[in-house]
Short mmCIF file of C-alpha atoms and ligand atoms in Angstrom, two decimals:
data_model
loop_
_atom_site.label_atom_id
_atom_site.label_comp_id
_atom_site.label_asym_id
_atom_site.label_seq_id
_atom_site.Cartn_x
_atom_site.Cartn_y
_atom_site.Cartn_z
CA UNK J 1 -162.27 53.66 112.88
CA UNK J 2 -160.88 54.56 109.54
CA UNK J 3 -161.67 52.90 106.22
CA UNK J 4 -158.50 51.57 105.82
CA UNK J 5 -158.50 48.84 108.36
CA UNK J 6 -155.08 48.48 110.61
CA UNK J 7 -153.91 44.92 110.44
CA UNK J 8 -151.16 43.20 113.58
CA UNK J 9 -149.77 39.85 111.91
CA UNK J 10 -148.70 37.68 114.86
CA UNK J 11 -146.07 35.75 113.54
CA UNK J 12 -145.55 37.55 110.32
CA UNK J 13 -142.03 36.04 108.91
CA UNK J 14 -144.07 32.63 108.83
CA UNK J 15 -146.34 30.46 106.43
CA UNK J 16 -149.52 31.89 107.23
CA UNK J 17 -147.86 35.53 107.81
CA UNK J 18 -146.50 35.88 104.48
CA UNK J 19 -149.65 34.59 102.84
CA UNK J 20 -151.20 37.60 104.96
CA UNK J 21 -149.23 39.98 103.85
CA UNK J 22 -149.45 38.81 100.13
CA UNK J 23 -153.11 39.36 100.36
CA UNK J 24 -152.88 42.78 102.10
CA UNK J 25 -150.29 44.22 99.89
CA UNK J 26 -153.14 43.39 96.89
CA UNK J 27 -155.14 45.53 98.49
CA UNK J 28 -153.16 49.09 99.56
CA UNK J 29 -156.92 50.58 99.29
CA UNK J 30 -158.17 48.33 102.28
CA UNK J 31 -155.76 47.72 104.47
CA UNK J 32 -152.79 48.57 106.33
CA UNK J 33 -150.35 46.92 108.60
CA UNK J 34 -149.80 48.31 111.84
CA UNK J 35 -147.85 45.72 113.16
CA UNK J 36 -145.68 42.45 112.28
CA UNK J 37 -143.76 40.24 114.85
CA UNK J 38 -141.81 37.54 114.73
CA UNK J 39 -139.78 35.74 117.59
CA UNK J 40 -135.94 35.59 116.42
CA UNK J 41 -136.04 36.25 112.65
CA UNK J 42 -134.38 39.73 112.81
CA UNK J 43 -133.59 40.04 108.81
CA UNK J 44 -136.54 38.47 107.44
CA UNK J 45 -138.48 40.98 110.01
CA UNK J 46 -136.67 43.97 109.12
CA UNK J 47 -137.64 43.00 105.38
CA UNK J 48 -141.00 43.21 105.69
CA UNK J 49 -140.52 46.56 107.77
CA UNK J 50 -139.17 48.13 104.94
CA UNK J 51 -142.28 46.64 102.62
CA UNK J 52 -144.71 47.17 105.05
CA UNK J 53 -144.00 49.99 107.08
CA UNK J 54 -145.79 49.04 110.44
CA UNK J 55 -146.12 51.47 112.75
CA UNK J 56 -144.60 48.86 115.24
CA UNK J 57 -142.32 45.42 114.94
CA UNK J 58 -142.45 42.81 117.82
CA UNK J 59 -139.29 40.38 118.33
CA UNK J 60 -139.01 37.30 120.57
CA UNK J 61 -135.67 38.79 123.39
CA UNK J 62 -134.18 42.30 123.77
CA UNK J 63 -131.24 41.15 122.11
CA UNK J 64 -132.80 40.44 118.99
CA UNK J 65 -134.71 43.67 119.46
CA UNK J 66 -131.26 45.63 119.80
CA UNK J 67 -130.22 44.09 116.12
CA UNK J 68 -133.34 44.83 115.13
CA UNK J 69 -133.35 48.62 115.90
CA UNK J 70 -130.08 48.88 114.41
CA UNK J 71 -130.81 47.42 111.20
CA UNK J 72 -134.08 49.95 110.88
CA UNK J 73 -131.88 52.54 111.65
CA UNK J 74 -129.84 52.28 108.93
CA UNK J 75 -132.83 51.50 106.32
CA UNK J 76 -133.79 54.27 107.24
CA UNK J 77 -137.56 53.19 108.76
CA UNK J 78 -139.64 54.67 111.16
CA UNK J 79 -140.71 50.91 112.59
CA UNK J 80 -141.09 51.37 116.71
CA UNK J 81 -139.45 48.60 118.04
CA UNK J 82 -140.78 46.33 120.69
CA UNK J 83 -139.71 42.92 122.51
CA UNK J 84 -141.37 39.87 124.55
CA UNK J 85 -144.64 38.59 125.24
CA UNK J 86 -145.37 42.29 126.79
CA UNK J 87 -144.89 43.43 123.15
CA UNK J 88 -146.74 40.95 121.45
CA UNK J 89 -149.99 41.94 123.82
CA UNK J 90 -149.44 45.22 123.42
CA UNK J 91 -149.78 45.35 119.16
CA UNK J 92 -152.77 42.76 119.45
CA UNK J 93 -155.01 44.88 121.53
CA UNK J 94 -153.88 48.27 120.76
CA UNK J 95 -156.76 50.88 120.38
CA UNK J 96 -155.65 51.49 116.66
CA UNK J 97 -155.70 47.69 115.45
CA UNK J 98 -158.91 46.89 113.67
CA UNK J 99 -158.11 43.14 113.23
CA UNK J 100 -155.00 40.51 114.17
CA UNK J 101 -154.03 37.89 112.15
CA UNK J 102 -153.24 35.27 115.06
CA UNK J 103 -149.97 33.72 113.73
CA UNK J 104 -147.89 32.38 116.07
CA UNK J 105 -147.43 28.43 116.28
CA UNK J 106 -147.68 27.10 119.45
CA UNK J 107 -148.52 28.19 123.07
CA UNK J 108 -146.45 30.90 122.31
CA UNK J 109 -148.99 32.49 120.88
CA UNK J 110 -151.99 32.10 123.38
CA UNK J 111 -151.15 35.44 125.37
CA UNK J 112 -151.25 37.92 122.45
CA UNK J 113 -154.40 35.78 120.90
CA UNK J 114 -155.66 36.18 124.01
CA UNK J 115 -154.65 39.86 124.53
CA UNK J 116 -156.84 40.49 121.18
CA UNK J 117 -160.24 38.88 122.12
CA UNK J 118 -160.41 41.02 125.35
CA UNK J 119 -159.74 43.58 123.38
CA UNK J 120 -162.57 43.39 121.15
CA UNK J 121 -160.75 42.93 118.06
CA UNK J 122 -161.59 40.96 114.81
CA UNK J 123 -159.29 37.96 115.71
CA UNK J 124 -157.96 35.48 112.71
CA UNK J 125 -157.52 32.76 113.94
CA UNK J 126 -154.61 30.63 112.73
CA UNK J 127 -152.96 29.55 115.40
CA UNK J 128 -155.06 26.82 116.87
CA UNK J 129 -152.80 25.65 119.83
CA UNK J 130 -154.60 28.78 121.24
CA UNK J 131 -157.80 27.43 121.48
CA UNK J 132 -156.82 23.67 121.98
CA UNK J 133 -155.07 24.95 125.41
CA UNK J 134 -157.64 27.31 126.64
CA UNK J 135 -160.82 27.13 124.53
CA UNK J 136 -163.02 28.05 127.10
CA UNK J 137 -161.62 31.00 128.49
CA UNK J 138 -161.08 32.24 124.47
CA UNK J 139 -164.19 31.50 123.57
CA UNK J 140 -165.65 33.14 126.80
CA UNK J 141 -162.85 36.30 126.28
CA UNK J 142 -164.53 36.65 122.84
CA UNK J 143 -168.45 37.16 124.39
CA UNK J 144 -167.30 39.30 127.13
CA UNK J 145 -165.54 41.94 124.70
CA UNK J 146 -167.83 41.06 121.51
CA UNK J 147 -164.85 40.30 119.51
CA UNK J 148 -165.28 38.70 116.31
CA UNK J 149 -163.43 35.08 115.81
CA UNK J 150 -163.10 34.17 112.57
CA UNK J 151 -161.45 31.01 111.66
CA UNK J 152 -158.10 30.43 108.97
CA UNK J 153 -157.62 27.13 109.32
CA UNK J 154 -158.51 26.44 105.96
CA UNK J 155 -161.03 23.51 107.25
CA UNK J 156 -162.86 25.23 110.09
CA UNK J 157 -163.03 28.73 107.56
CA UNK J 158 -164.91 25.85 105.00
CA UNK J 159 -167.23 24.76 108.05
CA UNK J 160 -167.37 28.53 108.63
CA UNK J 161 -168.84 29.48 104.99
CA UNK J 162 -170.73 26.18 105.02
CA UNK J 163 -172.96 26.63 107.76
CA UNK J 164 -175.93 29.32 108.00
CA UNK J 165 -174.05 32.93 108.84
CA UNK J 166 -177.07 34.77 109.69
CA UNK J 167 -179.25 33.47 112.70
CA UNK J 168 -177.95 32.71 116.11
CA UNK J 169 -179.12 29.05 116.31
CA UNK J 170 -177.92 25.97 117.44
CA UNK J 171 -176.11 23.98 114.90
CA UNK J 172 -178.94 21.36 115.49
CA UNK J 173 -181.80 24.22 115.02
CA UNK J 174 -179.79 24.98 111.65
CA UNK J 175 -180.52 21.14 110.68
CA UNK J 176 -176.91 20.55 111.25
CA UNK J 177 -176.11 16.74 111.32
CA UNK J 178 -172.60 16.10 110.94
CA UNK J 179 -169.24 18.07 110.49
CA UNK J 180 -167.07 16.45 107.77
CA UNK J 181 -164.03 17.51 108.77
CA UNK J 182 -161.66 16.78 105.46
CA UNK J 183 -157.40 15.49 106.09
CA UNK J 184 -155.52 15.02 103.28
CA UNK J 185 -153.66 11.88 105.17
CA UNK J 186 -150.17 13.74 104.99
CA UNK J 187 -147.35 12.29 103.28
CA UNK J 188 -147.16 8.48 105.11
CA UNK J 189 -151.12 8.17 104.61
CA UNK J 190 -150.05 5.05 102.35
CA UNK J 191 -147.01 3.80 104.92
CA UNK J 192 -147.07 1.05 106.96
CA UNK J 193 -146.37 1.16 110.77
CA UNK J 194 -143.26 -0.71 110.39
CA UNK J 195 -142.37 2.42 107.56
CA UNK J 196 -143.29 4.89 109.69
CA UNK J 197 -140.97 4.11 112.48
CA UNK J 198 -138.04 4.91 110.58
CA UNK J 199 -139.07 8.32 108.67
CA UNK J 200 -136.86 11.36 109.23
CA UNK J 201 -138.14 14.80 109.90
CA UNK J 202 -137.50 16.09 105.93
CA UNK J 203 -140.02 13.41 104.95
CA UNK J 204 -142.54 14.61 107.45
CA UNK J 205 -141.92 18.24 106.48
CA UNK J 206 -142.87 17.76 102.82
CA UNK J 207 -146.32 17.64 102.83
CA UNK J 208 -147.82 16.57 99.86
CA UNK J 209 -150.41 19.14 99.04
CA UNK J 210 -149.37 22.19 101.37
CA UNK J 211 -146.49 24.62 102.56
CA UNK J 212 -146.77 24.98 105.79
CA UNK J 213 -144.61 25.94 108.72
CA UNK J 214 -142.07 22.18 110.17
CA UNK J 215 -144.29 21.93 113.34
CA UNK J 216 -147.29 21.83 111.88
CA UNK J 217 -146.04 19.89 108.95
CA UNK J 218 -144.83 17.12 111.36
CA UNK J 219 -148.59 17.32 113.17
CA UNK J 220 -150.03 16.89 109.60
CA UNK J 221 -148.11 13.60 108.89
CA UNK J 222 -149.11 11.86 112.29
CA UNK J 223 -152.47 13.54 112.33
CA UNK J 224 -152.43 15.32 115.67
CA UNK J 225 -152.51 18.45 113.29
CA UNK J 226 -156.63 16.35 112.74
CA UNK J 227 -156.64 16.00 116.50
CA UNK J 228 -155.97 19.72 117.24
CA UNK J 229 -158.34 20.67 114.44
CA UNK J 230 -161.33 18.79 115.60
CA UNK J 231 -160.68 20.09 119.19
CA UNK J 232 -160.72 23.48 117.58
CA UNK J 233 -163.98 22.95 115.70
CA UNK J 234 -165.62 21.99 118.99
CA UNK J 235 -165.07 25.40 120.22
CA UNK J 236 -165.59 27.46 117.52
CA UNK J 237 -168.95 25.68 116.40
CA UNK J 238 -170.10 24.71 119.62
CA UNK J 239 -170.31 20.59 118.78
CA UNK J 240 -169.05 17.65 121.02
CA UNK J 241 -166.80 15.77 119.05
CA UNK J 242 -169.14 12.82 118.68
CA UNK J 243 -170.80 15.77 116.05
CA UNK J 244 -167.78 15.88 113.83
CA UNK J 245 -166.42 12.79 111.73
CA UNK J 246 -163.01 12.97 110.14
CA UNK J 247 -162.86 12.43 106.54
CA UNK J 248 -159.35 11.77 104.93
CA UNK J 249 -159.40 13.12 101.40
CA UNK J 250 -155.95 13.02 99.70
CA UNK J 251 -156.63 15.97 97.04
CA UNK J 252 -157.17 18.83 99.35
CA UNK J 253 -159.68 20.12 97.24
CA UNK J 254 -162.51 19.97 99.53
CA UNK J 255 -161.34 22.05 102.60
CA UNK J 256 -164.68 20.47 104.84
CA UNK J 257 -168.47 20.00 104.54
CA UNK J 258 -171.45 20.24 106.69
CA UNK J 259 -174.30 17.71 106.75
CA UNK J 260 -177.91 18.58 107.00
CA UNK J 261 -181.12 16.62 108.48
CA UNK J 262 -182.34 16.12 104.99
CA UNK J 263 -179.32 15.19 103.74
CA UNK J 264 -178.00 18.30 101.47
CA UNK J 265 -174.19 18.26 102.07
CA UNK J 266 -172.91 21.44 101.71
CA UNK J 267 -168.67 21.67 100.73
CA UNK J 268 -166.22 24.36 100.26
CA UNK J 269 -163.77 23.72 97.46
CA UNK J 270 -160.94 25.34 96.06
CA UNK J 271 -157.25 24.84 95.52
CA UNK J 272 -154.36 23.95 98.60
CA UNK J 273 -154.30 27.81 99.25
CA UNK J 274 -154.01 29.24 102.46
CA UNK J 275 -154.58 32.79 100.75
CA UNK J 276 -158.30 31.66 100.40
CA UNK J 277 -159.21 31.79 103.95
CA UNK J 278 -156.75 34.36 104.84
CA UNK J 279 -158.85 36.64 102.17
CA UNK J 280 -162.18 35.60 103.52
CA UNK J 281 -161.64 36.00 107.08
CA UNK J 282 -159.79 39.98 106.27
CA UNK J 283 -162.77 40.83 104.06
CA UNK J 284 -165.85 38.70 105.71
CA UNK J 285 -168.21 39.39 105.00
CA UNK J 286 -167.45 40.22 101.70
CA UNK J 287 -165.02 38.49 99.44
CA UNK J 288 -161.86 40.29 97.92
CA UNK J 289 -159.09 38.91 94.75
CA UNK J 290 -156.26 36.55 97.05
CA UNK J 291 -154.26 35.84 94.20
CA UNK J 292 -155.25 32.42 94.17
CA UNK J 293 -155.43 29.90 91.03
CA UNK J 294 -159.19 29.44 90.01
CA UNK J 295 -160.43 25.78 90.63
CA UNK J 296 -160.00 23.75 86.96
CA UNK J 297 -162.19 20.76 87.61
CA UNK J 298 -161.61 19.94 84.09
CA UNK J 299 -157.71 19.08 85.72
CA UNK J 300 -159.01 17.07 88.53
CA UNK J 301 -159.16 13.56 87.58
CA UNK J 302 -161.16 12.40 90.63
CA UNK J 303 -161.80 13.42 94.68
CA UNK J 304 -161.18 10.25 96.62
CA UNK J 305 -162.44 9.62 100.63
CA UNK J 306 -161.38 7.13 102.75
CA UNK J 307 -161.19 6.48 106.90
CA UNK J 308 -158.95 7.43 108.76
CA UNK J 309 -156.69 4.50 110.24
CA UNK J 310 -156.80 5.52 114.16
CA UNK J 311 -154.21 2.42 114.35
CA UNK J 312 -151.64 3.86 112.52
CA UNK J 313 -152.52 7.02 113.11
CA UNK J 314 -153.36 7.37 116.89
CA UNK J 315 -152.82 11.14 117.31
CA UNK J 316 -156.55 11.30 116.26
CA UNK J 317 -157.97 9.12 119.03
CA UNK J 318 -156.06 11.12 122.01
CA UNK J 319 -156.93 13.68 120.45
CA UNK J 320 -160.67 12.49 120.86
CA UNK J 321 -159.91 11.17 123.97
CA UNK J 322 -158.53 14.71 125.62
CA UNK J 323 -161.81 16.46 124.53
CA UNK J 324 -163.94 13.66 126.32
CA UNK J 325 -161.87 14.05 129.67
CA UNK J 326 -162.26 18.11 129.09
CA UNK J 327 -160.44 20.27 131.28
CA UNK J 328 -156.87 21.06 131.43
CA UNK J 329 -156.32 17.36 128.95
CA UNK J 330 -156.52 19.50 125.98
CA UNK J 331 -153.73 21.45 127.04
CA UNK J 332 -151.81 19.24 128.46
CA UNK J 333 -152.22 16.90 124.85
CA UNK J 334 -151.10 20.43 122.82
CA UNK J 335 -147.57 20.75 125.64
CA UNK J 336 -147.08 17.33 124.79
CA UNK J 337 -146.82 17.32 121.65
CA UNK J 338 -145.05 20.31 120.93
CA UNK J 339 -142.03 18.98 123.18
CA UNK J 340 -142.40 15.33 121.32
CA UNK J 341 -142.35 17.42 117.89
CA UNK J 342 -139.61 19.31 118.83
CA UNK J 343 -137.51 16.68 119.68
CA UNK J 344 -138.27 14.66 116.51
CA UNK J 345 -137.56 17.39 114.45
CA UNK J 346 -134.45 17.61 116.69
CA UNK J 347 -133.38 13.86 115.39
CA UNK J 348 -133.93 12.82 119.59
CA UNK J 349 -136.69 10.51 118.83
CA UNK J 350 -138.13 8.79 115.94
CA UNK J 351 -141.16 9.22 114.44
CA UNK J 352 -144.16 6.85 116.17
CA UNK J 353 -142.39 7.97 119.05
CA UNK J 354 -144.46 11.11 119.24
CA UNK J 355 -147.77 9.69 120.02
CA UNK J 356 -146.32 7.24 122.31
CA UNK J 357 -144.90 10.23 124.47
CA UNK J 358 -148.45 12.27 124.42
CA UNK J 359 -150.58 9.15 125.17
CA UNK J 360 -147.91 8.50 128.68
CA UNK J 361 -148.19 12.29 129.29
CA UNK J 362 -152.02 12.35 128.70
CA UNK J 363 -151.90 9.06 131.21
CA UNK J 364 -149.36 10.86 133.83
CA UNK J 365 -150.60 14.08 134.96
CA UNK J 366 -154.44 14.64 136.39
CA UNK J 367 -156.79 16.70 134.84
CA UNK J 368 -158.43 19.78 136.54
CA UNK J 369 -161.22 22.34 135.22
CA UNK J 370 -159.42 25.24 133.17
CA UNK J 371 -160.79 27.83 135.54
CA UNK J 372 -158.06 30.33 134.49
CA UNK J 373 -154.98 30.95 132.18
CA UNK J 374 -153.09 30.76 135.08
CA UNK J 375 -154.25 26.46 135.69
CA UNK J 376 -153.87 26.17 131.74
CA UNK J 377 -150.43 27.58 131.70
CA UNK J 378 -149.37 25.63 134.90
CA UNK J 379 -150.78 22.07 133.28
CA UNK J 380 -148.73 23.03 129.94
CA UNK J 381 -145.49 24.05 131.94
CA UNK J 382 -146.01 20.32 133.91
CA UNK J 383 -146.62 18.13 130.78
CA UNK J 384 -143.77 19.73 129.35
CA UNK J 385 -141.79 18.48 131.99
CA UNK J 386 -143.25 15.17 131.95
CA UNK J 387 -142.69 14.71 127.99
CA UNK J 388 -139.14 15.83 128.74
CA UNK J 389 -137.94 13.16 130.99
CA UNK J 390 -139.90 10.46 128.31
CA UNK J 391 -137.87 12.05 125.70
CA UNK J 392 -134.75 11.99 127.63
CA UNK J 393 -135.64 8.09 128.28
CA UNK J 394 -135.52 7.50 124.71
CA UNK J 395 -132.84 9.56 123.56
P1 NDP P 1 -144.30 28.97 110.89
O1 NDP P 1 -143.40 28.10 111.67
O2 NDP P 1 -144.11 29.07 109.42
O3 NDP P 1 -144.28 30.46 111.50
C1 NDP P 1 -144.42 30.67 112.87
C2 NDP P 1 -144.36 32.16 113.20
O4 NDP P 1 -144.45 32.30 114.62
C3 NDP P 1 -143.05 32.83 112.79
O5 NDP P 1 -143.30 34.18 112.50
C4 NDP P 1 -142.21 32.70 114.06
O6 NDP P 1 -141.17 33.65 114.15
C5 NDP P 1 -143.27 32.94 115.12
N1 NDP P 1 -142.92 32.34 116.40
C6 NDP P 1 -142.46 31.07 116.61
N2 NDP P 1 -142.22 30.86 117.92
C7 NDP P 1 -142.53 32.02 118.55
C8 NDP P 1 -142.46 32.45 119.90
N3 NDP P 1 -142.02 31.64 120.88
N4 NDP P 1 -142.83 33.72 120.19
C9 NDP P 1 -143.27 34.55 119.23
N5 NDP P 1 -143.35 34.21 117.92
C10 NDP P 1 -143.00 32.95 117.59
O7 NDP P 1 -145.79 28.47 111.21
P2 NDP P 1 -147.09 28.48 110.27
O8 NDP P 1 -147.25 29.83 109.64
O9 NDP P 1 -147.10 27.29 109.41
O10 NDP P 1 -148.25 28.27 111.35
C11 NDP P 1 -148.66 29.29 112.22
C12 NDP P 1 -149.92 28.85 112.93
O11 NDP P 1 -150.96 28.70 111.97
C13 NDP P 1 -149.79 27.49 113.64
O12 NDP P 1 -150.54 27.52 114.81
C14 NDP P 1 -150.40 26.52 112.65
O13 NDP P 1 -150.95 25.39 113.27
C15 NDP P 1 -151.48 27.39 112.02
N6 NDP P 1 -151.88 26.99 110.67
C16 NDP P 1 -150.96 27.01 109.67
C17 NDP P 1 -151.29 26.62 108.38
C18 NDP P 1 -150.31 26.69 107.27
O14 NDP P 1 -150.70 26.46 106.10
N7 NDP P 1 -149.06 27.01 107.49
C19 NDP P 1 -152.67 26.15 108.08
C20 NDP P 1 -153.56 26.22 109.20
C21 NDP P 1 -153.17 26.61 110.46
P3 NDP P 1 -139.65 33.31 113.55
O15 NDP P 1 -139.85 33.22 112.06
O16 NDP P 1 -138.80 34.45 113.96
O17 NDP P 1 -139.27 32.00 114.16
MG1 MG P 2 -156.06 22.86 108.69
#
């Protein structure tokens, strides 16, 4: 392996992509990219080719791929250029790739996340739709190969730095009593139901305290994006969700906390940055410069904490309720709600529509044991059906 480790960003013309590549390009002396992919973004993509100069570029269809090529061709860059999910596997397990920044939003990117745990790989884990649909099979990918999963989500990379790094206990051996797993409440934390129903997708996309990608902007504002989250913190930390209480906390400036038997609680803080965990999970365990503002506490006029309101908000319970029923439920809560997103973003259905349409799905289709990616993928494929005909009832 050579000093300078070889970086694939999964979903690199995106929030959490350019953030990566904003911390790699600050340091040319640790890191180089080896590979960037995006799904239809050909210009944007060819951009960062020419900053970047991957050895390879991954786009979503071969047509895409054709513009692609041409484009490079006349910058002038020696970018090898590669298509489809095929693609996507191929730059996320590749012999040369030291670590992947998993990118991609959505089920889209389970495959290639997937592709990179078997392979060994340091895996960053962004995209949490990954783990939601399959968890066990990831997390059981990641022993078999003795991958390394390191979490981005800027909540489960606090838990992450919170808890004890160097003994392989039990969270309960640790003293572990309780994850606090922070929400800022989105941007209708203060609405009432009745105001919520009529919202349009710009208001859901402008997130008071991050920039994030629209579909997980939209999963912020009716908390799902909490659901997901807490889902994805029983996998990666090995809790039942009964362990993990969600605490909404409208400043963003504590990403999580962990609380101990004799009742030390231990928080991360630091500003809305995503280039914080990014940095951590490249350079962990060691810390490197992300560019990021330094914490002023002498600005912040106070941290406020409040309970989540599973009434208005009842993305969170589902959420809860999926994990409890195990199995294929997670999955089939993460199809459903990317189709109900999708079509809200689309203007199809309004806004409290979405967790009506995942709580009929959830109560539709039958849960079996995720005994392969093969049951996982068939459950998503069906509750994306299901959701489809509720939308099309609605529309
Ligand atoms: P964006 O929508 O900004 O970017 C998504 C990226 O995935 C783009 O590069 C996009 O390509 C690519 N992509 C989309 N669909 C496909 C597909 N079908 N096949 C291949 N590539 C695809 O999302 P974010 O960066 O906001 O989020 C990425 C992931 O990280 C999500 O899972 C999200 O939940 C998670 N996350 C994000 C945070 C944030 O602050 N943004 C915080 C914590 C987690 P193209 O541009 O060509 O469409
Ligand atoms: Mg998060």
């Amino acid at each position: 392996m050579s000093v300078i480790k070889q970086i694939t960003v999964l979903g690199a013309t995106g929030s959490i992509g350019l953030n990566t590549l904003n911390v790699i390009a600050r340091h040319p002396d640790k890191y180089a990219v080896f590979a960037l992919t995006a799904n239809s973004k050909v210009d944007e993509l060819a951009d960062l080719c020419v900053a970047h100069k991957p050895q390879y570029a991954v786009i979503g269809s071969v047509n895409a791929a054709q513009q692609l090529k041409d484009k490079l061709t006349v910058l002038n860059v020696d970018t090898e250029v590669l298509c489809g999910d095929d693609g996507l596997c191929h730059v996320a397990s590749h012999a040369q790739v030291d670590s992947v920044m998993a990118a991609i939003v959505g089920a889209a990117g389970l495959n290639p996340t997937l592709a990179a745990a078997k392979a060994g790989k340091k895996v960053l884990l962004a995209n949490k739709e990954a783990l939601v649909m399959a968890g066990d099979l990831f997390i059981q990918a990641v022993a078999d190969s003795g991958a390394t999963l390191l979490p981005i989500d800027s909540e489960h990379n606090a838990i992450f730095q919170c808890l004890p790094q160097t003994t392989n206990k039990s969270l309960s051996e640790n003293g572990v009593e309780k994850i606090l797993l922070t929400a800022s409440g989105g941007p209708f934390r203060q609405f009432s139901a009745e105001q919520m129903r009529g919202v349009s997708p710009e208001q859901a996309c402008a997130h008071p305290n991050w920039s994030m990608g629209r579909k997980i902007s939209v999963d912020s504002a009716t908390l799902m994006n909490k659901g997901l989250e807490l889902i994805e913190a029983c996998w990666l930390f090995d809790i039942d969700e009964s362990g993990i209480d969600v605490v909404v906390h409208p400043q963003s400036i504590i990403h999580s906390m962990v609380r101990y038997v004799d009742g030390s609680v231990i928080a991360q803080m630091g500003n809305p940055d995503m280039r914080t965990p990014i940095a951590y999970g490249l350079a962990w365990p060691d810390r490197i410069d992300a560019g990021v503002e330094p914490l002023d506490f002498m600005q912040i006029s106070s941290l406020d904490f409040e309970a989540p309101d599973e009434q208005r908000f009842p993305c969170l319970a589902l959420a809860r309720q999926a994990w409890q029923q195990g199995g294929t439920a997670s999955a089939v809560l993460n199809a459903a709600n990317e189709i109900a997103v999708a079509a809200f973003l689309n203007k199809n259905i309004g806004f409290t529509d979405i967790a009506i349409i995942i709580e009929q799905v959830l109560a539709k289709q039958s849960t079996v044991k995720a005994t392969t990616i093969e049951v996982v993928q068939a459950a998503d494929a069906e509750a994306r059906l299901i959701a489809n005909e509720i939308v099309a009832e609605i529309h």
